[in-house]
Amino acid sequence: MADGWNSDLLKEVWRNAGVGLMVQDRNRRIIAVNPSFEEITGWRWKDIRGKRCDLVFGCRTAGGKSIPEDVCPGIRVINGEVPRIARELLINKDNGRECWVEVTVFPIKDSEGNAEYIVSTFQDISEKKRYSEELLRTKTLATLGQLAAELAHEVKNPLNAIQIQMQLIEQEISAHREFTKSHVPEITAKVKEEVIRLSVLVDNCLKFSRSSRLVLKSEAVGALLEDLVKLVAPQAGLNGVGIKLQIEKDLPRVTADGEKLKQALLNIVVNAFEAMPDGGTLTLSALRDGDAVKIISRDTGCGIPEDMKDNIFELFYTTKRDGTGIGLPLSQNIIQAHGGSLSCTSSDKGAEFIIELPLEKSC
């Protein structure tokens, strides 16, 4: 300890620190809190002394889902999985209300290097979360406005086709022509085709509008990619596509909605298969890049034409006969909702889609 540091000085630091401080033993029982902790959480020392933190706070993530023990920040630090970890958590206050806090957890080790105690710092981020949610709502409304405008445009085509078929029936009847059975299959088939097209369009729009609603938890990107490969392996075999999976060792975890992230990746992989009609190789890589996990999908198809590269993430943009133009915009929306980015590079040797996701806050 540096010269001049003594117990009285440490007591003053403890009492006057601008962040909440909580000390627990290895069993996560609370053994000390400072005044700022009481102010931030509303919990008084006398009411929580000796209690386990999970029974006091009921920690939850953004989706309101309780945190499983295997990803609890305190347990991960106690077990030596990470030297320090920070998480944004929704906790219960003593008055029954909720509070968003950023909690940073680190160990106090014994002489053998094992975590004997854990210390947690608490910062109230409720205002920051409200501001972020308001920004997200504003962005969502703008996106839905764009979606509504594009949807209205796209819906006109199948509705016009249905209207034309109905007019043909009216003309047949008004002209008192014999309306034979031979007319029926052709007209009904066309109407059914356009109704199915409308149904698919509406379903995809619903997926897009819900893509930013996330249920977040700690996820291992490698495991997500392995699940994805198992899912698409049969289709890859039918298409004559080989899949290479390259996952960096000890890849850090990310905070994500695993199901939506898999949906985003699936859309990219399906596009890659379609870009290799005569077979080829799809390489899926995951590695750490600074404060992010980078996921790369690289195919050996013909690449994306230069005049199309700027449009591939536009809603309803497609050059495929049966395409909807929803897949890649949906993937981009999901990735951006995670605070990440999706980009693409291309050459005549294939296309490369790059996803960057922020790391779970640990160091």
XYZ file of C-alpha atoms in Angstrom:
363
model
C 0.000 0.000 0.000
C 1.338 3.450 -0.916
C 2.718 5.702 1.811
C 0.064 7.825 3.469
C -2.694 5.283 2.993
C -4.201 4.191 6.314
C -7.424 2.773 7.651
C -8.952 6.210 8.320
C -8.294 7.307 4.749
C -9.754 4.078 3.359
C -12.857 4.584 5.504
C -13.285 8.070 4.031
C -12.914 6.693 0.506
C -15.470 3.986 1.324
C -17.954 6.467 2.782
C -17.600 9.131 0.088
C -17.078 7.104 -3.093
C -19.421 8.292 -5.840
C -20.245 4.712 -6.834
C -22.011 2.028 -4.855
C -19.711 -0.599 -3.360
C -20.710 -4.069 -2.181
C -18.469 -6.819 -0.778
C -19.493 -10.488 -0.736
C -17.947 -13.755 0.369
C -17.452 -16.765 -1.899
C -21.061 -17.829 -1.305
C -22.252 -14.441 -2.569
C -23.464 -13.422 0.889
C -23.354 -9.644 1.346
C -20.878 -8.625 4.061
C -20.506 -4.864 3.461
C -22.033 -1.982 1.482
C -21.218 1.733 1.386
C -23.610 4.729 1.617
C -23.661 5.274 -2.162
C -24.850 1.689 -2.603
C -27.758 2.370 -0.248
C -28.601 5.573 -2.104
C -28.519 3.956 -5.558
C -30.378 0.733 -4.738
C -32.553 1.883 -1.847
C -31.490 -1.187 0.143
C -30.289 -0.587 3.717
C -27.373 -2.522 5.141
C -29.399 -3.785 8.097
C -31.996 -5.321 5.748
C -29.630 -7.240 3.449
C -26.737 -8.157 5.732
C -25.724 -11.788 5.189
C -28.208 -12.314 2.355
C -27.299 -13.672 -1.066
C -27.290 -10.991 -3.753
C -29.513 -12.925 -6.188
C -32.245 -13.185 -3.536
C -32.067 -9.429 -2.941
C -31.779 -8.009 -6.450
C -33.433 -10.578 -8.743
C -31.070 -9.474 -11.530
C -32.551 -9.448 -15.020
C -31.438 -8.548 -18.536
C -33.065 -6.166 -21.015
C -35.696 -8.722 -21.970
C -36.750 -9.112 -18.332
C -35.223 -12.603 -18.232
C -33.550 -13.761 -15.011
C -29.814 -14.350 -15.300
C -28.877 -18.066 -15.136
C -26.303 -18.958 -12.496
C -23.746 -20.078 -15.065
C -23.518 -16.541 -16.475
C -23.929 -14.641 -13.183
C -21.066 -12.075 -13.087
C -20.235 -12.894 -9.449
C -20.050 -16.636 -10.042
C -17.911 -16.204 -13.152
C -15.428 -14.085 -11.173
C -15.433 -16.503 -8.202
C -14.758 -19.429 -10.549
C -11.879 -17.569 -12.187
C -13.508 -17.517 -15.641
C -12.819 -13.779 -15.982
C -10.639 -11.423 -13.893
C -13.252 -8.661 -14.067
C -16.648 -8.275 -15.689
C -19.141 -5.450 -16.229
C -22.828 -5.936 -16.989
C -25.895 -3.732 -17.329
C -28.584 -5.232 -15.101
C -32.152 -4.496 -14.100
C -32.463 -4.963 -10.314
C -35.186 -4.743 -7.689
C -35.056 -1.778 -5.316
C -36.295 -2.025 -1.743
C -39.519 -0.155 -2.571
C -40.623 -2.669 -5.202
C -39.468 -0.513 -8.086
C -36.777 -1.346 -10.614
C -33.454 0.298 -11.361
C -30.939 -0.077 -14.189
C -27.364 -0.335 -12.910
C -23.980 -0.993 -14.441
C -22.260 -3.483 -12.167
C -18.529 -4.175 -12.325
C -17.333 -7.220 -10.383
C -13.749 -8.134 -9.456
C -12.149 -10.507 -6.907
C -10.073 -10.047 -3.761
C -7.765 -13.063 -3.818
C -6.165 -15.069 -1.019
C -2.496 -16.015 -0.826
C -3.088 -18.953 -3.176
C -4.669 -16.784 -5.856
C -8.251 -17.907 -5.286
C -11.128 -15.451 -5.021
C -11.850 -15.038 -1.296
C -14.186 -12.069 -1.678
C -15.820 -10.280 -4.580
C -16.297 -6.530 -4.812
C -19.025 -4.997 -6.986
C -19.360 -1.365 -8.008
C -22.820 0.017 -8.818
C -23.672 2.971 -11.045
C -27.247 4.084 -11.702
C -27.755 4.144 -15.488
C -31.564 4.437 -15.493
C -31.510 7.814 -17.265
C -29.027 6.541 -19.828
C -31.237 3.500 -20.526
C -34.354 5.654 -20.864
C -32.529 7.876 -23.350
C -31.300 4.835 -25.309
C -34.784 3.321 -25.365
C -36.240 6.611 -26.600
C -33.649 6.719 -29.387
C -34.509 3.116 -30.270
C -38.231 3.931 -30.331
C -37.564 6.905 -32.597
C -35.441 4.770 -34.907
C -38.071 2.010 -34.853
C -40.838 4.443 -35.789
C -38.725 5.772 -38.655
C -38.008 2.216 -39.808
C -41.675 1.264 -39.569
C -42.561 4.373 -41.569
C -40.172 3.253 -44.291
C -41.542 -0.281 -44.019
C -45.133 0.935 -44.391
C -44.281 3.025 -47.455
C -42.357 0.188 -49.106
C -45.037 -2.339 -48.169
C -47.781 -0.206 -49.719
C -45.751 -0.078 -52.931
C -45.070 -3.828 -52.950
C -48.655 -4.794 -52.107
C -50.028 -2.884 -55.100
C -48.609 -5.351 -57.627
C -50.304 -8.548 -56.360
C -53.513 -6.625 -55.604
C -53.557 -5.297 -59.169
C -53.037 -8.828 -60.478
C -55.954 -10.110 -58.375
C -58.120 -7.211 -59.555
C -57.358 -8.006 -63.205
C -58.390 -11.641 -62.709
C -61.648 -10.539 -61.077
C -62.305 -8.152 -63.987
C -61.836 -11.031 -66.433
C -64.542 -12.973 -64.606
C -66.848 -9.931 -64.664
C -66.287 -9.451 -68.395
C -67.079 -13.102 -69.093
C -70.306 -12.890 -67.111
C -71.434 -9.479 -68.429
C -70.859 -10.606 -72.028
C -73.136 -13.604 -71.319
C -70.415 -15.901 -72.510
C -70.360 -19.477 -71.426
C -68.015 -19.517 -68.459
C -66.529 -22.972 -68.878
C -64.518 -24.947 -66.366
C -61.434 -24.422 -68.501
C -61.261 -20.806 -67.349
C -61.370 -21.629 -63.658
C -58.002 -23.336 -62.986
C -55.991 -20.627 -64.729
C -57.699 -17.740 -62.911
C -57.818 -19.375 -59.468
C -54.177 -20.456 -59.765
C -53.159 -16.883 -60.508
C -55.234 -15.513 -57.616
C -53.805 -18.123 -55.212
C -50.270 -17.314 -56.349
C -50.751 -13.623 -55.623
C -52.464 -14.294 -52.269
C -49.527 -16.492 -51.214
C -47.167 -13.745 -52.324
C -49.059 -11.253 -50.150
C -49.028 -13.641 -47.195
C -45.254 -14.173 -47.443
C -44.743 -10.428 -47.761
C -46.797 -9.699 -44.639
C -45.055 -12.468 -42.644
C -41.638 -11.113 -43.584
C -42.678 -7.577 -42.688
C -43.792 -8.802 -39.269
C -40.393 -10.461 -38.791
C -38.666 -7.238 -39.792
C -40.760 -5.077 -37.463
C -39.996 -7.395 -34.522
C -36.306 -7.857 -35.300
C -35.138 -5.179 -32.831
C -37.018 -6.719 -29.881
C -34.249 -8.671 -28.198
C -34.108 -11.111 -25.300
C -30.479 -10.692 -24.305
C -28.226 -13.096 -22.460
C -24.590 -14.159 -22.494
C -23.926 -16.173 -25.659
C -20.966 -18.131 -27.012
C -20.627 -17.245 -30.699
C -18.812 -20.496 -31.451
C -21.725 -22.571 -30.142
C -24.202 -20.494 -32.177
C -22.200 -21.104 -35.355
C -21.940 -24.829 -34.631
C -25.736 -25.005 -34.204
C -26.192 -23.082 -37.447
C -23.915 -25.453 -39.381
C -25.902 -28.462 -38.101
C -29.091 -26.743 -39.235
C -27.930 -25.981 -42.782
C -25.763 -29.075 -43.384
C -28.503 -31.024 -45.252
C -29.162 -28.113 -47.624
C -25.426 -27.586 -48.102
C -25.092 -31.232 -49.124
C -27.913 -30.917 -51.656
C -26.281 -27.786 -53.106
C -22.826 -29.360 -53.266
C -21.460 -26.778 -50.823
C -18.765 -27.657 -48.310
C -18.727 -25.727 -45.036
C -15.547 -24.805 -43.165
C -15.900 -23.598 -39.577
C -13.028 -21.604 -38.063
C -13.545 -20.452 -34.457
C -10.770 -18.722 -32.558
C -9.790 -20.452 -29.317
C -11.076 -18.848 -26.083
C -13.345 -16.510 -28.018
C -15.016 -14.036 -25.609
C -18.767 -14.185 -25.130
C -21.225 -11.575 -26.377
C -24.492 -10.301 -24.947
C -27.062 -11.251 -27.564
C -30.429 -12.703 -28.465
C -29.198 -16.087 -29.659
C -32.254 -16.994 -31.734
C -32.376 -13.676 -33.580
C -28.621 -13.756 -34.151
C -28.965 -17.225 -35.696
C -31.763 -15.878 -37.920
C -29.472 -13.075 -39.118
C -26.688 -15.563 -39.856
C -29.084 -17.991 -41.543
C -30.217 -15.323 -44.009
C -26.587 -14.653 -44.942
C -25.798 -18.365 -45.307
C -28.876 -18.983 -47.490
C -27.761 -16.121 -49.749
C -24.316 -17.714 -49.969
C -25.815 -21.061 -51.037
C -27.848 -19.322 -53.747
C -24.676 -17.600 -54.978
C -23.071 -21.038 -55.542
C -25.591 -22.943 -57.732
C -22.834 -25.240 -58.988
C -21.405 -25.898 -55.527
C -18.458 -24.367 -53.740
C -17.164 -23.633 -50.263
C -18.636 -21.534 -47.471
C -16.209 -20.526 -44.731
C -17.631 -19.282 -41.434
C -15.078 -17.663 -39.120
C -15.284 -16.106 -35.671
C -12.464 -14.187 -34.027
C -11.801 -11.397 -31.592
C -11.023 -8.001 -33.093
C -10.301 -5.412 -30.391
C -13.482 -4.791 -28.406
C -15.619 -6.834 -30.784
C -16.238 -10.361 -31.972
C -16.069 -10.559 -35.741
C -18.081 -13.184 -37.636
C -17.172 -13.623 -41.301
C -19.128 -15.521 -43.961
C -17.047 -16.073 -47.107
C -18.372 -17.911 -50.174
C -16.771 -18.926 -53.478
C -19.628 -17.748 -55.675
C -19.563 -15.223 -58.485
C -19.668 -12.216 -56.165
C -22.059 -9.275 -56.142
C -22.193 -7.050 -59.241
C -20.738 -3.602 -58.628
C -23.998 -1.827 -59.457
C -25.871 -3.904 -56.846
C -23.506 -3.634 -53.874
C -24.991 -0.369 -52.618
C -28.539 -1.745 -52.704
C -28.338 -5.183 -51.083
C -29.390 -3.907 -47.639
C -32.344 -1.923 -48.990
C -35.749 -3.214 -47.957
C -37.517 -5.208 -50.726
C -34.554 -4.908 -53.107
C -34.074 -8.207 -54.932
C -32.972 -9.506 -58.323
C -34.316 -13.017 -57.687
C -37.535 -14.115 -59.355
C -38.975 -15.471 -56.109
C -37.051 -13.164 -53.779
C -38.676 -10.925 -51.169
C -35.821 -8.501 -50.529
C -36.274 -8.938 -46.776
C -33.439 -11.312 -45.787
C -30.369 -9.062 -45.720
C -32.191 -5.945 -44.412
C -33.601 -8.157 -41.640
C -30.100 -9.417 -40.810
C -28.749 -5.873 -40.742
C -31.590 -4.702 -38.493
C -30.948 -7.537 -36.030
C -27.196 -6.883 -35.920
C -27.670 -3.133 -35.461
C -30.161 -3.772 -32.635
C -27.279 -5.577 -30.890
C -25.094 -2.480 -31.247
C -23.107 -4.149 -34.015
C -22.595 -3.722 -37.742
C -23.001 -5.764 -40.927
C -20.955 -5.002 -44.027
C -20.074 -6.703 -47.281
C -17.126 -6.898 -49.659
C -17.124 -8.708 -52.977
C -14.986 -9.782 -55.910
C -15.366 -12.179 -58.821
C -14.124 -14.905 -56.445
C -17.022 -14.550 -54.027
C -18.664 -12.372 -51.396
C -17.701 -11.764 -47.796
C -20.190 -10.638 -45.144
C -18.684 -9.270 -41.940
C -20.587 -9.004 -38.663
C -19.080 -7.122 -35.736
C -20.644 -7.503 -32.283
C -19.500 -5.709 -29.118
C -17.914 -7.951 -26.507
C -19.633 -8.726 -23.265
C -18.066 -6.135 -20.970
C -15.185 -7.924 -19.283
C -11.471 -7.355 -19.039
